[in-house]
Coordinates of C-alpha atoms and ligand atoms in Angstrom, one line a residue:
Chain A
X15 CA -106.0 -135.0 22.3
X16 CA -106.8 -138.1 23.2
X17 CA -109.5 -137.8 22.0
X18 CA -107.7 -136.7 18.6
X19 CA -105.5 -140.3 18.3
X20 CA -108.3 -142.2 19.7
X21 CA -110.3 -142.5 15.8
X22 CA -106.8 -142.5 14.0
X23 CA -106.0 -143.9 11.3
X24 CA -102.0 -143.1 10.9
X25 CA -101.4 -146.6 7.7
X26 CA -104.0 -145.7 6.4
X27 CA -104.3 -142.4 4.3
X28 CA -106.3 -143.8 1.7
X29 CA -108.2 -145.8 3.3
X30 CA -107.7 -148.6 1.9
X31 CA -109.1 -151.1 4.4
X32 CA -112.5 -150.4 2.7
X33 CA -111.9 -149.6 -0.7
X34 CA -110.0 -152.8 -0.7
X35 CA -111.7 -154.7 1.4
X36 CA -114.5 -157.6 1.3
X37 CA -114.5 -161.7 1.4
X38 CA -114.0 -161.3 -2.2
X39 CA -109.8 -161.2 -2.7
X40 CA -109.8 -163.2 -0.2
X41 CA -111.5 -166.0 -1.3
X42 CA -110.6 -166.1 -5.0
X43 CA -107.3 -166.5 -3.4
X44 CA -108.1 -168.9 -1.4
X45 CA -109.3 -171.2 -4.0
X46 CA -106.4 -170.5 -6.0
X47 CA -104.0 -172.1 -2.6
X48 CA -105.9 -174.4 -2.4
X49 CA -105.9 -175.3 -6.5
X50 CA -102.0 -174.9 -6.5
X51 CA -102.4 -178.0 -3.2
X52 CA -103.8 -180.1 -5.4
X53 CA -101.9 -179.4 -7.7
X54 CA -98.9 -179.1 -5.5
X55 CA -99.9 -182.7 -4.6
X56 CA -100.6 -183.9 -7.7
X57 CA -96.7 -183.4 -8.1
X58 CA -95.5 -184.6 -4.9
X59 CA -97.4 -187.7 -5.6
X60 CA -96.3 -188.6 -9.3
X61 CA -92.3 -187.5 -8.6
X62 CA -92.7 -190.7 -5.5
X63 CA -94.4 -192.9 -7.6
X64 CA -91.9 -192.9 -9.8
X65 CA -88.9 -192.7 -7.8
X66 CA -90.6 -196.1 -6.2
X67 CA -91.3 -197.6 -9.3
X68 CA -87.3 -197.0 -11.0
X69 CA -86.0 -198.3 -7.2
X70 CA -88.0 -201.6 -7.5
X71 CA -87.4 -202.2 -10.8
X72 CA -84.6 -200.3 -12.6
X73 CA -82.0 -202.3 -13.3
X74 CA -83.5 -205.0 -12.5
X75 CA -83.2 -208.1 -14.5
X76 CA -85.6 -211.5 -12.4
X77 CA -84.1 -215.3 -14.3
X78 CA -86.8 -218.5 -13.9
X79 CA -85.3 -220.9 -14.2
X80 CA -87.2 -224.1 -14.7
X81 CA -86.1 -227.9 -13.3
X82 CA -83.4 -226.2 -11.8
X83 CA -81.8 -229.0 -9.9
X84 CA -81.7 -231.1 -13.4
X85 CA -77.9 -231.5 -14.8
X86 CA -76.5 -229.0 -17.5
X87 CA -73.0 -228.5 -18.6
X88 CA -71.1 -228.1 -16.0
X89 CA -73.2 -228.1 -13.0
X90 CA -76.8 -228.0 -12.6
X91 CA -79.2 -226.2 -14.2
X92 CA -79.6 -223.2 -11.8
X93 CA -75.8 -222.9 -10.2
X94 CA -75.1 -222.9 -14.4
X95 CA -77.3 -220.0 -15.1
X96 CA -75.5 -217.9 -11.5
X97 CA -72.4 -218.9 -12.5
X98 CA -72.8 -217.1 -15.8
X99 CA -75.0 -214.2 -14.5
X100 CA -71.1 -213.5 -12.0
X101 CA -69.2 -213.2 -14.5
X102 CA -71.4 -211.3 -17.4
X103 CA -70.9 -207.9 -17.5
X104 CA -73.2 -205.2 -16.3
X105 CA -74.5 -207.6 -13.7
X106 CA -73.7 -206.0 -10.0
X107 CA -75.6 -209.1 -8.4
X108 CA -77.0 -212.1 -8.2
X109 CA -78.8 -212.8 -5.7
X110 CA -80.7 -216.5 -6.4
X111 CA -84.3 -217.0 -4.0
X112 CA -84.7 -219.4 -1.4
X113 CA -87.5 -222.1 -1.7
X114 CA -88.8 -220.5 1.5
X115 CA -88.1 -217.4 -0.2
X116 CA -90.5 -217.8 -4.2
X117 CA -93.0 -219.9 -1.3
X118 CA -93.8 -216.2 0.5
X119 CA -93.7 -215.0 -3.3
X120 CA -96.1 -217.6 -4.8
X121 CA -98.2 -217.9 -1.0
X122 CA -100.9 -215.4 -2.6
X123 CA -102.3 -217.7 -5.6
X124 CA -100.6 -221.0 -4.0
X125 CA -101.9 -220.5 -0.6
X126 CA -100.4 -222.2 2.0
X127 CA -100.1 -221.5 5.4
X128 CA -95.7 -221.1 5.3
X129 CA -95.3 -225.5 4.7
X130 CA -93.8 -226.5 1.6
X131 CA -95.2 -226.5 -1.4
X132 CA -95.6 -229.5 -3.1
X133 CA -96.2 -228.5 -6.9
X134 CA -92.6 -228.5 -8.5
X135 CA -91.6 -224.6 -9.2
X136 CA -88.8 -222.5 -10.9
X137 CA -85.9 -221.2 -9.1
X138 CA -85.4 -217.8 -9.2
X139 CA -82.5 -215.6 -9.8
X140 CA -82.7 -211.6 -9.0
X141 CA -80.2 -209.9 -11.0
X142 CA -78.9 -206.7 -10.5
X143 CA -77.4 -204.1 -13.1
X144 CA -75.3 -201.7 -12.6
X145 CA -77.0 -199.2 -14.4
X146 CA -80.0 -199.0 -16.1
X147 CA -79.1 -199.1 -19.6
X148 CA -77.3 -202.1 -20.3
X149 CA -78.5 -204.3 -23.8
X150 CA -79.8 -207.0 -21.7
X151 CA -79.7 -209.8 -25.3
X152 CA -76.5 -210.7 -25.8
X153 CA -77.1 -212.3 -22.3
X154 CA -80.7 -213.5 -23.1
X155 CA -79.0 -215.7 -24.9
X156 CA -76.4 -217.0 -23.8
X157 CA -78.7 -218.0 -21.0
X158 CA -80.6 -220.1 -23.3
X159 CA -77.8 -221.4 -24.9
X160 CA -76.3 -222.9 -21.6
X161 CA -79.7 -223.3 -20.0
X162 CA -82.6 -223.7 -22.3
X163 CA -86.2 -223.5 -21.5
X164 CA -84.6 -219.8 -18.9
X165 CA -87.1 -217.2 -19.2
X166 CA -85.2 -214.0 -18.7
X167 CA -87.7 -210.5 -17.9
X168 CA -86.4 -207.7 -17.8
X169 CA -88.7 -203.8 -16.7
X170 CA -87.3 -201.3 -17.7
X171 CA -88.9 -201.1 -21.2
X172 CA -92.1 -200.8 -17.9
X173 CA -90.3 -198.2 -15.9
X174 CA -89.8 -196.3 -19.0
X175 CA -93.0 -195.8 -19.7
X176 CA -94.1 -195.4 -16.0
X177 CA -91.8 -193.0 -15.5
X178 CA -93.0 -191.7 -18.4
X179 CA -96.4 -191.0 -17.4
X180 CA -94.3 -190.3 -14.3
X181 CA -93.0 -187.0 -15.5
X182 CA -95.9 -186.1 -17.6
X183 CA -98.1 -186.3 -14.8
X184 CA -95.4 -183.6 -13.6
X185 CA -94.8 -181.6 -15.5
X186 CA -99.6 -181.2 -15.7
X187 CA -98.7 -180.3 -11.9
X188 CA -95.8 -177.5 -12.9
X189 CA -97.8 -176.5 -15.2
X190 CA -100.9 -176.3 -13.4
X191 CA -99.5 -174.3 -10.7
X192 CA -98.3 -171.3 -12.6
X193 CA -101.4 -170.7 -14.7
X194 CA -103.4 -171.0 -10.9
X195 CA -100.1 -167.5 -10.1
X196 CA -101.0 -166.7 -12.6
X197 CA -105.2 -165.7 -12.2
X198 CA -103.6 -165.1 -9.0
X199 CA -101.5 -162.5 -9.8
X200 CA -104.2 -161.1 -12.0
X201 CA -106.9 -161.7 -9.4
X202 CA -104.7 -159.8 -7.3
X203 CA -104.4 -156.5 -9.9
X204 CA -108.1 -156.1 -10.8
X205 CA -108.8 -155.8 -7.4
X206 CA -106.1 -153.2 -6.8
X207 CA -107.1 -151.0 -9.7
X208 CA -110.4 -151.0 -8.9
X209 CA -109.1 -150.0 -5.1
X210 CA -106.3 -147.1 -7.2
X211 CA -109.9 -146.2 -9.4
X212 CA -111.6 -145.7 -5.7
X213 CA -109.3 -143.8 -4.2
X214 CA -108.2 -142.0 -7.3
X215 CA -108.7 -138.5 -5.3
X216 CA -107.2 -139.2 -2.3
X217 CA -103.5 -140.4 -4.7
X218 CA -103.6 -137.6 -6.4
X219 CA -104.1 -135.3 -3.4
X220 CA -101.1 -137.5 -1.3
X221 CA -99.2 -137.6 -4.3
X222 CA -99.7 -134.1 -4.6
X223 CA -98.7 -133.0 -1.0
X224 CA -96.3 -134.7 -2.1
X225 CA -96.1 -138.1 -0.8
X226 CA -93.4 -140.4 -3.2
X227 CA -94.7 -143.6 -5.1
X228 CA -93.7 -146.1 -2.5
X229 CA -94.9 -144.3 0.0
X230 CA -98.2 -145.1 -2.4
X231 CA -97.4 -148.5 -3.9
X232 CA -96.2 -149.4 -0.6
X233 CA -99.9 -148.5 1.3
X234 CA -101.0 -150.6 -1.3
X235 CA -98.8 -153.4 -1.4
X236 CA -99.6 -153.6 2.1
X237 CA -103.1 -153.8 2.6
X238 CA -103.1 -156.9 -0.6
X239 CA -101.0 -158.8 0.9
X240 CA -102.8 -158.8 4.1
X241 CA -105.3 -160.2 1.8
X242 CA -103.8 -162.5 -0.3
X243 CA -101.9 -164.2 2.8
X244 CA -105.4 -164.3 5.0
X245 CA -106.6 -166.2 1.1
X246 CA -103.6 -168.3 1.3
X247 CA -104.2 -169.6 5.3
X248 CA -107.6 -169.5 4.4
X249 CA -107.3 -172.1 1.1
X250 CA -104.1 -174.1 2.4
X251 CA -106.1 -175.9 5.8
X252 CA -109.0 -176.3 3.7
X253 CA -107.0 -178.3 1.7
X254 CA -105.3 -180.1 4.2
X255 CA -108.0 -183.4 4.5
X256 CA -108.7 -183.7 1.2
X257 CA -104.3 -183.6 0.8
X258 CA -104.0 -186.0 4.2
X259 CA -106.7 -189.2 1.5
X260 CA -105.7 -187.5 -0.8
X261 CA -101.6 -188.9 -0.1
X262 CA -103.1 -192.3 2.9
X263 CA -104.6 -193.3 -1.1
X264 CA -101.1 -193.3 -2.6
X265 CA -99.3 -194.4 0.1
X266 CA -99.6 -197.8 -0.7
X267 CA -98.1 -197.8 -3.7
X268 CA -95.0 -195.8 -3.3
X269 CA -94.8 -197.9 0.2
X270 CA -94.4 -195.1 2.6
X271 CA -96.5 -197.3 4.3
X272 CA -98.1 -200.9 3.9
X273 CA -101.6 -200.7 5.0
X274 CA -104.3 -198.3 4.1
X275 CA -104.6 -195.2 5.6
X276 CA -107.4 -195.4 8.4
X277 CA -108.3 -192.1 10.4
X278 CA -107.0 -188.7 9.8
X279 CA -104.2 -188.8 12.1
X280 CA -102.5 -192.2 10.0
X281 CA -103.5 -190.1 7.1
X282 CA -101.7 -187.0 7.6
X283 CA -99.1 -189.6 8.9
X284 CA -98.3 -190.3 5.0
X285 CA -98.4 -187.0 4.2
X286 CA -94.6 -186.6 2.5
X287 CA -92.3 -184.1 4.3
X288 CA -91.9 -182.5 1.2
X289 CA -95.5 -181.5 0.9
X290 CA -95.7 -180.1 4.2
X291 CA -93.1 -177.8 3.4
X292 CA -94.6 -176.6 -0.1
X293 CA -98.2 -176.7 1.4
X294 CA -96.7 -173.5 3.9
X295 CA -95.2 -171.8 1.5
X296 CA -98.3 -171.4 0.0
X297 CA -99.7 -168.7 2.2
X298 CA -96.5 -166.7 2.0
X299 CA -95.9 -166.9 -2.6
X300 CA -100.0 -165.7 -2.4
X301 CA -98.5 -162.6 -0.6
X302 CA -95.6 -162.3 -2.0
X303 CA -97.6 -162.8 -5.2
X304 CA -100.2 -159.7 -3.5
X305 CA -96.9 -157.8 -2.5
X306 CA -95.3 -157.8 -5.4
X307 CA -98.9 -157.3 -7.8
X308 CA -99.4 -154.0 -6.2
X309 CA -95.9 -152.8 -6.1
X310 CA -96.7 -153.2 -10.1
X311 CA -99.8 -152.6 -10.5
X312 CA -100.3 -149.1 -9.0
X313 CA -96.3 -148.3 -9.3
X314 CA -97.7 -148.4 -13.8
X315 CA -100.6 -146.3 -12.7
X316 CA -98.9 -143.9 -10.4
X317 CA -96.3 -142.8 -13.3
X318 CA -99.2 -141.0 -15.1
X319 CA -98.3 -138.5 -11.9
X320 CA -96.3 -135.7 -12.9
Chain B
X15 CA -87.7 -119.0 -5.8
X16 CA -89.7 -118.9 -8.8
X17 CA -88.6 -117.9 -12.6
X18 CA -91.0 -118.9 -15.9
X19 CA -89.4 -118.1 -19.3
X20 CA -91.7 -118.5 -22.2
X21 CA -93.9 -121.0 -20.3
X22 CA -96.3 -122.8 -22.5
X23 CA -98.8 -125.0 -21.3
X24 CA -101.5 -127.5 -23.3
X25 CA -104.1 -129.5 -22.0
X26 CA -104.3 -133.6 -24.0
X27 CA -102.7 -133.5 -27.2
X28 CA -98.9 -131.2 -26.8
X29 CA -98.2 -132.2 -30.4
X30 CA -99.2 -132.3 -34.2
X31 CA -101.7 -130.8 -36.4
X32 CA -104.8 -131.9 -33.0
X33 CA -102.3 -130.8 -30.4
X34 CA -104.8 -129.1 -27.8
X35 CA -104.9 -125.5 -27.1
X36 CA -102.3 -123.6 -24.8
X37 CA -103.9 -122.6 -22.2
X38 CA -101.2 -120.2 -21.1
X39 CA -99.2 -118.5 -23.4
X40 CA -95.6 -117.6 -23.0
X41 CA -95.8 -116.3 -19.4
X42 CA -92.7 -114.4 -18.3
X43 CA -91.6 -113.4 -15.1
X44 CA -89.9 -114.1 -11.7
X45 CA -90.3 -113.4 -7.9
X46 CA -87.6 -112.9 -5.4
X47 CA -87.5 -114.5 -2.7
X48 CA -90.5 -113.2 0.2
X49 CA -92.7 -111.5 -2.4
X50 CA -96.5 -111.5 -1.8
X51 CA -98.6 -111.5 -5.1
X52 CA -101.9 -111.5 -5.7
X53 CA -103.7 -113.7 -9.1
X54 CA -105.7 -111.5 -11.0
X55 CA -107.8 -112.3 -13.9
X56 CA -111.8 -113.6 -15.8
X57 CA -112.8 -116.7 -14.4
X58 CA -111.3 -119.1 -17.4
X59 CA -108.4 -116.5 -17.4
X60 CA -105.4 -119.8 -16.5
X61 CA -105.1 -118.7 -12.8
X62 CA -106.0 -122.2 -12.1
X63 CA -103.9 -123.5 -14.5
X64 CA -100.6 -120.7 -13.5
X65 CA -100.5 -122.4 -10.2
X66 CA -100.7 -126.0 -11.4
X67 CA -97.6 -125.5 -12.8
X68 CA -95.8 -124.1 -9.4
X69 CA -97.1 -126.9 -8.1
X70 CA -96.1 -129.4 -9.6
X71 CA -100.2 -130.9 -10.7
X72 CA -98.8 -130.0 -14.5
X73 CA -95.5 -129.3 -16.0
X74 CA -94.4 -126.7 -19.0
X75 CA -95.3 -128.4 -22.7
X76 CA -92.6 -125.0 -23.6
X77 CA -90.6 -122.8 -22.1
X78 CA -88.4 -123.6 -18.7
X79 CA -89.6 -122.9 -15.2
X80 CA -87.7 -122.5 -12.2
X81 CA -88.9 -123.6 -8.7
X82 CA -86.3 -123.3 -4.8
X83 CA -83.9 -123.5 -7.6
X84 CA -84.6 -126.4 -9.5
X85 CA -85.0 -125.9 -12.9
X86 CA -87.6 -129.0 -13.4
X87 CA -87.4 -129.6 -16.6
X88 CA -84.7 -130.6 -15.8
X89 CA -85.0 -132.1 -12.3
X90 CA -86.1 -136.0 -11.9
X91 CA -89.9 -137.3 -11.5
X92 CA -88.0 -139.0 -8.3
X93 CA -87.3 -135.7 -6.8
X94 CA -90.6 -134.0 -7.5
X95 CA -91.7 -134.9 -4.4
X96 CA -89.4 -133.4 -2.3
X97 CA -89.9 -130.2 -3.4
X98 CA -93.8 -131.2 -2.9
X99 CA -93.7 -130.5 0.2
X100 CA -92.0 -127.3 0.1
X101 CA -95.2 -126.5 -1.6
X102 CA -98.5 -124.3 0.4
X103 CA -101.3 -125.0 -1.8
X104 CA -104.7 -123.7 -0.6
X105 CA -107.3 -125.9 -3.1
X106 CA -110.0 -124.2 -4.5
X107 CA -112.1 -126.9 -3.7
X108 CA -110.0 -128.1 -0.5
X109 CA -108.7 -132.0 -1.2
X110 CA -109.2 -132.5 2.3
X111 CA -108.7 -136.5 2.6
X112 CA -112.4 -137.6 3.5
X113 CA -111.6 -140.6 5.2
X114 CA -109.5 -139.0 7.7
X115 CA -110.2 -136.5 10.8
X116 CA -109.2 -132.8 10.5
X117 CA -106.8 -133.3 12.9
X118 CA -104.8 -135.7 10.5
X119 CA -105.7 -133.9 7.1
X120 CA -103.0 -131.5 9.2
X121 CA -100.9 -133.8 10.5
X122 CA -100.5 -135.2 6.9
X123 CA -97.6 -133.5 4.8
X124 CA -95.9 -133.5 9.2
X125 CA -95.6 -136.9 8.1
X126 CA -94.9 -137.2 5.1
X127 CA -91.7 -135.1 5.8
X128 CA -91.0 -137.8 8.6
X129 CA -91.8 -135.5 11.5
X130 CA -91.2 -137.0 14.9
X131 CA -94.4 -137.7 16.4
X132 CA -94.5 -135.7 19.4
X133 CA -94.0 -132.6 17.1
X134 CA -96.9 -133.3 14.9
X135 CA -99.8 -133.9 17.6
X136 CA -98.0 -129.5 19.3
X137 CA -97.6 -128.3 16.1
X138 CA -101.2 -130.0 14.1
X139 CA -102.9 -128.6 17.7
X140 CA -101.7 -126.0 18.3
X141 CA -102.6 -124.6 14.7
X142 CA -106.2 -126.0 15.2
X143 CA -106.8 -123.8 17.7
X144 CA -105.2 -121.2 16.3
X145 CA -107.8 -121.0 12.6
X146 CA -110.6 -122.1 15.3
X147 CA -111.1 -125.5 15.6
X148 CA -110.4 -126.6 18.7
X149 CA -113.3 -128.5 19.3
X150 CA -112.8 -130.2 15.7
X151 CA -109.9 -131.7 15.6
X152 CA -111.1 -135.4 15.1
X153 CA -113.6 -134.7 13.0
X154 CA -114.2 -135.5 9.5
X155 CA -114.6 -133.5 6.8
X156 CA -118.2 -134.8 5.6
X157 CA -118.6 -133.0 9.3
X158 CA -117.3 -129.2 9.0
X159 CA -119.2 -127.0 7.2
X160 CA -117.9 -125.6 4.4
X161 CA -116.1 -123.1 5.7
X162 CA -114.7 -124.7 8.8
X163 CA -112.8 -127.1 5.3
X164 CA -111.5 -124.1 3.9
X165 CA -109.5 -123.5 7.7
X166 CA -108.5 -127.6 7.5
X167 CA -106.8 -127.0 3.8
X168 CA -105.2 -124.1 5.2
X169 CA -104.4 -125.5 7.8
X170 CA -102.4 -128.1 6.2
X171 CA -100.9 -126.2 3.6
X172 CA -99.3 -124.0 6.2
X173 CA -98.4 -126.4 8.9
X174 CA -95.0 -127.4 7.1
X175 CA -93.8 -123.7 7.1
X176 CA -93.4 -124.6 3.3
X177 CA -90.9 -121.6 1.4
X178 CA -93.9 -121.0 -1.1
X179 CA -97.3 -120.8 -1.0
X180 CA -100.3 -120.3 -2.8
X181 CA -104.1 -120.4 -2.8
X182 CA -106.5 -120.8 -5.3
X183 CA -109.6 -118.7 -4.0
X184 CA -109.2 -119.6 -0.8
X185 CA -111.5 -117.4 0.5
X186 CA -114.6 -118.4 -0.3
X187 CA -116.3 -120.5 1.5
X188 CA -115.3 -117.2 4.3
X189 CA -117.1 -114.9 5.8
X190 CA -115.5 -111.1 5.9
X191 CA -114.1 -111.9 9.6
X192 CA -113.3 -115.2 8.6
X193 CA -111.4 -114.0 5.5
X194 CA -109.4 -111.5 7.3
X195 CA -108.1 -113.9 9.7
X196 CA -106.8 -115.6 6.8
X197 CA -105.4 -112.4 5.7
X198 CA -103.6 -111.7 8.9
X199 CA -102.0 -115.6 8.6
X200 CA -101.0 -115.2 4.8
X201 CA -99.1 -111.9 5.8
X202 CA -97.9 -113.1 9.6
X203 CA -96.0 -116.1 7.4
X204 CA -94.9 -113.9 4.4
X205 CA -93.5 -111.3 6.3
X206 CA -91.6 -115.0 7.8
X207 CA -90.6 -115.3 4.5
X208 CA -93.2 -117.4 2.4
X209 CA -93.3 -116.4 -0.5
X210 CA -97.6 -115.9 -1.4
X211 CA -99.6 -116.0 -3.9
X212 CA -103.5 -115.7 -4.3
X213 CA -105.4 -116.3 -6.6
X214 CA -108.5 -114.7 -6.6
X215 CA -111.9 -112.9 -8.5
X216 CA -112.2 -110.9 -4.9
X217 CA -111.7 -107.6 -5.4
X218 CA -112.4 -105.8 -1.9
X219 CA -109.9 -107.9 -0.7
X220 CA -107.6 -107.4 -2.7
X221 CA -108.7 -103.5 -2.0
X222 CA -108.5 -103.7 1.7
X223 CA -105.1 -106.1 1.0
X224 CA -102.7 -103.5 -1.4
X225 CA -99.7 -106.3 -3.0
X226 CA -98.0 -106.2 -6.1
X227 CA -100.6 -108.4 -8.9
X228 CA -99.8 -110.8 -11.7
X229 CA -103.2 -110.3 -14.4
X230 CA -104.4 -113.0 -16.8
X231 CA -106.2 -112.8 -19.5
X232 CA -106.8 -115.1 -22.0
X233 CA -104.2 -116.7 -21.2
X234 CA -101.3 -115.1 -21.3
X235 CA -99.6 -112.4 -18.6
X236 CA -100.9 -108.6 -19.7
X237 CA -99.3 -107.3 -16.0
X238 CA -96.7 -108.0 -14.0
X239 CA -95.6 -105.5 -11.4
Ligands
LIG406 N1 -107.6 -130.7 -16.9 C1 -108.1 -129.6 -17.9 N2 -108.1 -130.5 -19.0 C2 -108.8 -128.7 -20.1 N3 -108.3 -127.7 -19.8 C3 -108.9 -127.7 -19.2 C4 -108.2 -128.2 -17.6 N4 -108.3 -127.0 -17.2 C5 -108.6 -125.8 -17.0 N5 -108.8 -126.1 -18.5 C6 -108.7 -124.8 -19.5 O1 -107.7 -124.1 -19.4 C7 -108.9 -122.3 -19.3 C8 -108.0 -121.9 -18.2 O2 -109.0 -122.4 -16.9 P1 -108.7 -122.1 -15.2 O3 -108.7 -123.2 -15.0 O4 -106.6 -122.1 -15.3 O5 -109.0 -120.5 -15.8 P2 -109.2 -119.6 -14.1 O6 -108.1 -118.7 -14.4 O7 -108.4 -120.4 -12.8 O8 -110.7 -120.0 -13.8 P3 -111.4 -119.4 -12.0 O9 -111.4 -117.8 -12.2 O10 -112.9 -119.7 -13.5 O11 -111.1 -121.0 -11.6 C9 -109.9 -123.1 -19.4 O12 -110.2 -122.4 -20.6 C10 -110.6 -123.9 -18.9 O13 -111.5 -124.8 -19.9
LIG407 MG1 -109.7 -121.7 -11.3

């Protein structure tokens, strides 16, 4: 009795451990998971770039007032410009930078150790708009009339270009993920078909003994799920160092870290939570693709039997 | 139990001008529950094809077939597995699953029917003892002789106490003593209510166990009781 159960292959009536075996399927699925992780990292990177660019520059104006302390109609030039901006429609906030703030901005270019700057500087006013679709042209003309020599910089066009770029990067990432998934489906379908061919006789025997389609498809699906999951796990683990290096490189641009990541630990710390979630979902996604593809392939094949 | 009404069977194309030839033509007969029939006829007459219809490996291309109270033409495909589990088959070529042991091959019908594992163990062990394979429970089919494989196939066919038992040339690899033992088993099952149909060329076996005959010739039923 013990002997009979000792050599048991319960749950593997079709010998799928051998028919659907080897490293080929997991290796291919692993490569797909690797590529998908890179694409997802591209998606996360470009979306956080887009976010920080928008947050930083959208709906913002910078106004420079040369010779701020000279008189103009109704006060000194700076005050005139500030009060004009404060009441202009579409303006959310007006913040004249202090001399110290301006000096700090310029320090990389004019040096100094924080002491007073000796060359004459313009005043700089940071303006936030209520939205990013405000037409700033009338305001520019009004300012130029009241305070000649004033310069107004609108970041809108840059932001639009950058965010177009970010969106197209994201679209490419999605496309790549979709493509990689399609290839994974094809790879699993081909492997499943090979398994069907190798076990054709056994399947027909089992079918003749009264096994349902669900039973037979379930045996294949279970095997394909295990192999795809293994591949997904391996691919995800292997891609981790690459993704963390990329995240470390992109972090200074997105404001998630101000210094460059120098160790693996600090690089891992720059991987955003959403990318961790994506990568955790990869093996599960691979397993799901394995399960569904095998189910579909086997059930369609079984329809040829009465 | 089994009713054929003008049943025809073609392999391959069933219609059009290049339709495959009918290997069974206009077959009509009925078997009552508990019948025992020899299925006789020269090679190529269509015996295996007739059995294939009865174990639902092929569906009639014309006529009406009723099995175990089910009109097969009107039975949905998903209902056929349950019906197959009530039909036991001994194949000419055994059809054992090569990577399963003798025990597991015989256990398959019970496991597919969802029987409790304790019952599976007890029933399979007892039956394999009965067919003289007590020492071969965990042997793979490749490691068994032809006759031993055939006994495993027979055990698998009868383990779930089918309502209908079909055998295609079951004594092909058995010596006379083993063939007698098989006939005793088939008669015993038949006595307990199983309908049995045995296709064979073995005239001496037919002579020793006289029973009603279905005789086929070139796809037609030429004799029925
Ligand atoms: N799968 C198939 N496809 C096409 N033709 C087939 C198929 N199986 C059997 N035939 C044909 O059907 C006819 C009947 O074959 P069948 O196997 O039913 O005969 P049989 O009476 O069992 O013969 P035997 O005694 O040699 O086993 C033969 O002419 C055979 O060539
Ligand atoms: Mg035959």
